[in-house]
């Protein structure tokens, strides 16, 4: 999320996106390509981290296929959010907002602490945040051996589709 947002914000500032806008790639093609690039880097990271974790004795409980599906949907969602932010705000604003949102999602958004450990009034809010949905989905699959976490996938899909549509409509080349 933050890397995508900040990179796009500064690519806009330095005129890189304006040059890419002159290619046949188009707005939607650029946004999809940026997301696919993130997925490729993330795939390498996941393989390396999982290999080290397995060597250290980690024993995932659930399906790798379901975990990969959740990661792909989560990546697409956070990439869309980052592209929306980076494609609309000035570079400096993107830098500040992206880092601020990252910290909020990390601390209060259900990534570090599961949603069920928050006060009851905050649990439903955390469950509807993309960070909370992603964290809960991965925990339920890999730590508890659950099947497809449909509710969390739905939350991620709604956030991803909304952010993706807004990014395509509001994305500025310069």
CSV table of C-alpha atoms in Angstrom, one decimal:
chain,number,residue,atom,x,y,z
A,1,UNK,CA,0.0,0.0,0.0
A,2,UNK,CA,2.5,2.6,1.1
A,3,UNK,CA,5.1,1.7,-1.5
A,4,UNK,CA,2.6,1.7,-4.3
A,5,UNK,CA,1.1,5.0,-3.2
A,6,UNK,CA,4.4,6.8,-2.6
A,7,UNK,CA,6.0,5.5,-5.8
A,8,UNK,CA,3.1,6.6,-7.9
A,9,UNK,CA,2.9,10.0,-6.2
A,10,UNK,CA,6.5,10.7,-6.9
A,11,UNK,CA,6.4,9.2,-10.5
A,12,UNK,CA,3.6,11.8,-11.1
A,13,UNK,CA,5.7,14.6,-9.6
A,14,UNK,CA,8.8,13.8,-11.7
A,15,UNK,CA,6.8,13.3,-15.0
A,16,UNK,CA,7.3,9.6,-15.4
A,17,UNK,CA,3.6,8.9,-15.5
A,18,UNK,CA,3.1,11.5,-18.2
A,19,UNK,CA,5.6,9.7,-20.4
A,20,UNK,CA,3.9,6.4,-19.7
A,21,UNK,CA,0.5,8.0,-20.6
A,22,UNK,CA,1.8,8.5,-24.1
A,23,UNK,CA,2.2,4.8,-24.6
A,24,UNK,CA,-0.6,2.4,-25.7
A,25,UNK,CA,-0.7,1.0,-22.2
A,26,UNK,CA,-3.4,3.4,-21.0
A,27,UNK,CA,-4.6,4.1,-17.5
A,28,UNK,CA,-6.2,0.8,-16.8
A,29,UNK,CA,-3.2,-1.1,-18.2
A,30,UNK,CA,-0.8,0.9,-16.1
A,31,UNK,CA,-2.8,0.2,-12.9
A,32,UNK,CA,-3.0,-3.5,-13.7
A,33,UNK,CA,0.7,-3.7,-14.5
A,34,UNK,CA,1.7,-1.9,-11.3
A,35,UNK,CA,-0.5,-4.4,-9.3
A,36,UNK,CA,1.0,-7.4,-11.2
A,37,UNK,CA,4.5,-6.0,-10.4
A,38,UNK,CA,3.7,-5.9,-6.7
A,39,UNK,CA,2.3,-9.4,-6.9
A,40,UNK,CA,5.5,-10.7,-8.5
A,41,UNK,CA,7.7,-9.1,-5.8
A,42,UNK,CA,5.4,-10.3,-3.1
A,43,UNK,CA,5.5,-13.9,-4.4
A,44,UNK,CA,9.3,-13.9,-4.0
A,45,UNK,CA,9.0,-12.5,-0.5
A,46,UNK,CA,6.3,-15.0,0.6
A,47,UNK,CA,8.4,-17.9,-0.7
A,48,UNK,CA,11.5,-16.7,1.2
A,49,UNK,CA,9.6,-15.9,4.4
A,50,UNK,CA,7.7,-19.2,4.3
A,51,UNK,CA,10.9,-21.2,3.7
A,52,UNK,CA,12.6,-19.5,6.7
A,53,UNK,CA,9.5,-20.0,8.9
A,54,UNK,CA,9.2,-23.7,7.9
A,55,UNK,CA,12.9,-24.2,8.7
A,56,UNK,CA,12.3,-22.6,12.1
A,57,UNK,CA,9.5,-25.0,12.9
A,58,UNK,CA,6.3,-23.1,11.7
A,59,UNK,CA,3.5,-25.5,10.8
A,60,UNK,CA,0.7,-23.8,9.0
A,61,UNK,CA,-2.7,-25.4,9.6
A,62,UNK,CA,-4.7,-24.5,6.5
A,63,UNK,CA,-4.6,-24.7,2.8
A,64,UNK,CA,-1.7,-23.0,0.9
A,65,UNK,CA,-4.1,-22.4,-2.0
A,66,UNK,CA,-6.6,-20.6,0.1
A,67,UNK,CA,-3.8,-18.5,1.7
A,68,UNK,CA,-2.5,-17.6,-1.7
A,69,UNK,CA,-6.0,-16.6,-2.9
A,70,UNK,CA,-6.4,-14.4,0.2
A,71,UNK,CA,-2.9,-12.8,-0.5
A,72,UNK,CA,-3.8,-12.1,-4.1
A,73,UNK,CA,-7.1,-10.5,-3.2
A,74,UNK,CA,-5.5,-8.6,-0.4
A,75,UNK,CA,-2.6,-7.4,-2.6
A,76,UNK,CA,-5.0,-6.3,-5.3
A,77,UNK,CA,-7.1,-4.4,-2.7
A,78,UNK,CA,-4.2,-2.6,-1.1
A,79,UNK,CA,-2.6,-1.9,-4.5
A,80,UNK,CA,-5.8,-0.3,-5.6
A,81,UNK,CA,-5.9,1.8,-2.5
A,82,UNK,CA,-2.3,2.9,-3.0
A,83,UNK,CA,-2.9,3.7,-6.6
A,84,UNK,CA,-6.0,5.7,-5.7
A,85,UNK,CA,-4.0,7.7,-3.1
A,86,UNK,CA,-0.9,8.1,-5.3
A,87,UNK,CA,-2.9,8.9,-8.4
A,88,UNK,CA,-4.9,11.8,-6.8
A,89,UNK,CA,-2.8,13.5,-4.1
A,90,UNK,CA,0.4,15.5,-4.5
A,91,UNK,CA,3.6,13.5,-3.8
A,92,UNK,CA,4.2,15.1,-0.4
A,93,UNK,CA,0.5,14.6,0.6
A,94,UNK,CA,0.7,11.0,-0.6
A,95,UNK,CA,3.8,10.4,1.5
A,96,UNK,CA,2.2,11.8,4.7
A,97,UNK,CA,-1.3,10.2,4.2
A,98,UNK,CA,0.1,6.8,3.1
A,99,UNK,CA,2.4,6.5,6.1
A,100,UNK,CA,-0.2,7.7,8.5
A,101,UNK,CA,-2.8,5.2,7.2
A,102,UNK,CA,-0.2,2.5,7.3
A,103,UNK,CA,0.4,3.1,11.0
A,104,UNK,CA,-3.3,3.3,11.8
A,105,UNK,CA,-4.0,0.1,9.9
A,106,UNK,CA,-1.1,-1.6,11.6
A,107,UNK,CA,-1.9,-0.6,15.1
A,108,UNK,CA,-5.7,-0.2,15.2
A,109,UNK,CA,-6.7,-2.0,12.0
A,110,UNK,CA,-6.5,-5.6,13.0
A,111,UNK,CA,-3.1,-6.6,11.5
A,112,UNK,CA,-1.0,-6.9,14.6
A,113,UNK,CA,-3.9,-7.6,17.1
A,114,UNK,CA,-6.8,-9.7,15.9
A,115,UNK,CA,-10.2,-8.0,15.8
A,116,UNK,CA,-11.7,-10.2,18.5
A,117,UNK,CA,-9.2,-8.7,21.0
A,118,UNK,CA,-10.5,-5.2,20.7
A,119,UNK,CA,-13.4,-3.8,22.7
A,120,UNK,CA,-16.8,-4.9,21.4
A,121,UNK,CA,-17.6,-1.6,19.9
A,122,UNK,CA,-14.4,-1.5,17.9
A,123,UNK,CA,-14.5,-5.1,16.7
A,124,UNK,CA,-17.1,-4.6,14.0
A,125,UNK,CA,-15.2,-1.5,12.7
A,126,UNK,CA,-12.0,-3.4,12.5
A,127,UNK,CA,-13.7,-6.4,10.8
A,128,UNK,CA,-14.9,-4.0,8.0
A,129,UNK,CA,-11.4,-2.5,7.4
A,130,UNK,CA,-9.3,-4.0,4.6
A,131,UNK,CA,-6.4,-4.5,7.1
A,132,UNK,CA,-8.7,-6.2,9.6
A,133,UNK,CA,-10.2,-8.5,6.9
A,134,UNK,CA,-6.8,-9.5,5.5
A,135,UNK,CA,-5.3,-10.1,9.0
A,136,UNK,CA,-8.3,-12.2,10.1
A,137,UNK,CA,-8.4,-14.1,6.9
A,138,UNK,CA,-4.8,-15.1,7.0
A,139,UNK,CA,-4.9,-16.0,10.7
A,140,UNK,CA,-8.0,-18.1,10.2
A,141,UNK,CA,-6.5,-20.0,7.3
A,142,UNK,CA,-2.9,-20.4,8.4
A,143,UNK,CA,-3.2,-20.5,12.2
A,144,UNK,CA,-6.6,-22.2,12.6
A,145,UNK,CA,-6.9,-24.3,9.5
A,146,UNK,CA,-10.2,-22.7,8.4
A,147,UNK,CA,-11.5,-23.0,4.8
A,148,UNK,CA,-12.3,-20.0,2.6
A,149,UNK,CA,-12.9,-17.0,4.8
A,150,UNK,CA,-15.9,-15.7,2.8
A,151,UNK,CA,-16.8,-12.7,5.0
A,152,UNK,CA,-13.2,-11.4,4.9
A,153,UNK,CA,-12.8,-12.0,1.2
A,154,UNK,CA,-16.1,-10.1,0.6
A,155,UNK,CA,-14.8,-7.1,2.7
A,156,UNK,CA,-11.5,-7.2,0.7
A,157,UNK,CA,-13.3,-7.5,-2.6
A,158,UNK,CA,-15.6,-4.6,-1.9
A,159,UNK,CA,-12.7,-2.3,-0.8
A,160,UNK,CA,-10.7,-3.5,-3.8
A,161,UNK,CA,-13.4,-3.0,-6.3
A,162,UNK,CA,-14.4,0.4,-4.9
A,163,UNK,CA,-10.8,1.7,-4.8
A,164,UNK,CA,-10.0,0.2,-8.2
A,165,UNK,CA,-12.9,1.9,-9.9
A,166,UNK,CA,-12.2,5.2,-8.2
A,167,UNK,CA,-8.5,4.9,-9.1
A,168,UNK,CA,-9.3,4.3,-12.8
A,169,UNK,CA,-11.7,7.3,-12.8
A,170,UNK,CA,-9.6,9.8,-10.8
A,171,UNK,CA,-6.0,8.8,-11.7
A,172,UNK,CA,-4.0,11.7,-13.0
A,173,UNK,CA,-0.9,11.4,-15.2
A,174,UNK,CA,0.5,14.6,-13.9
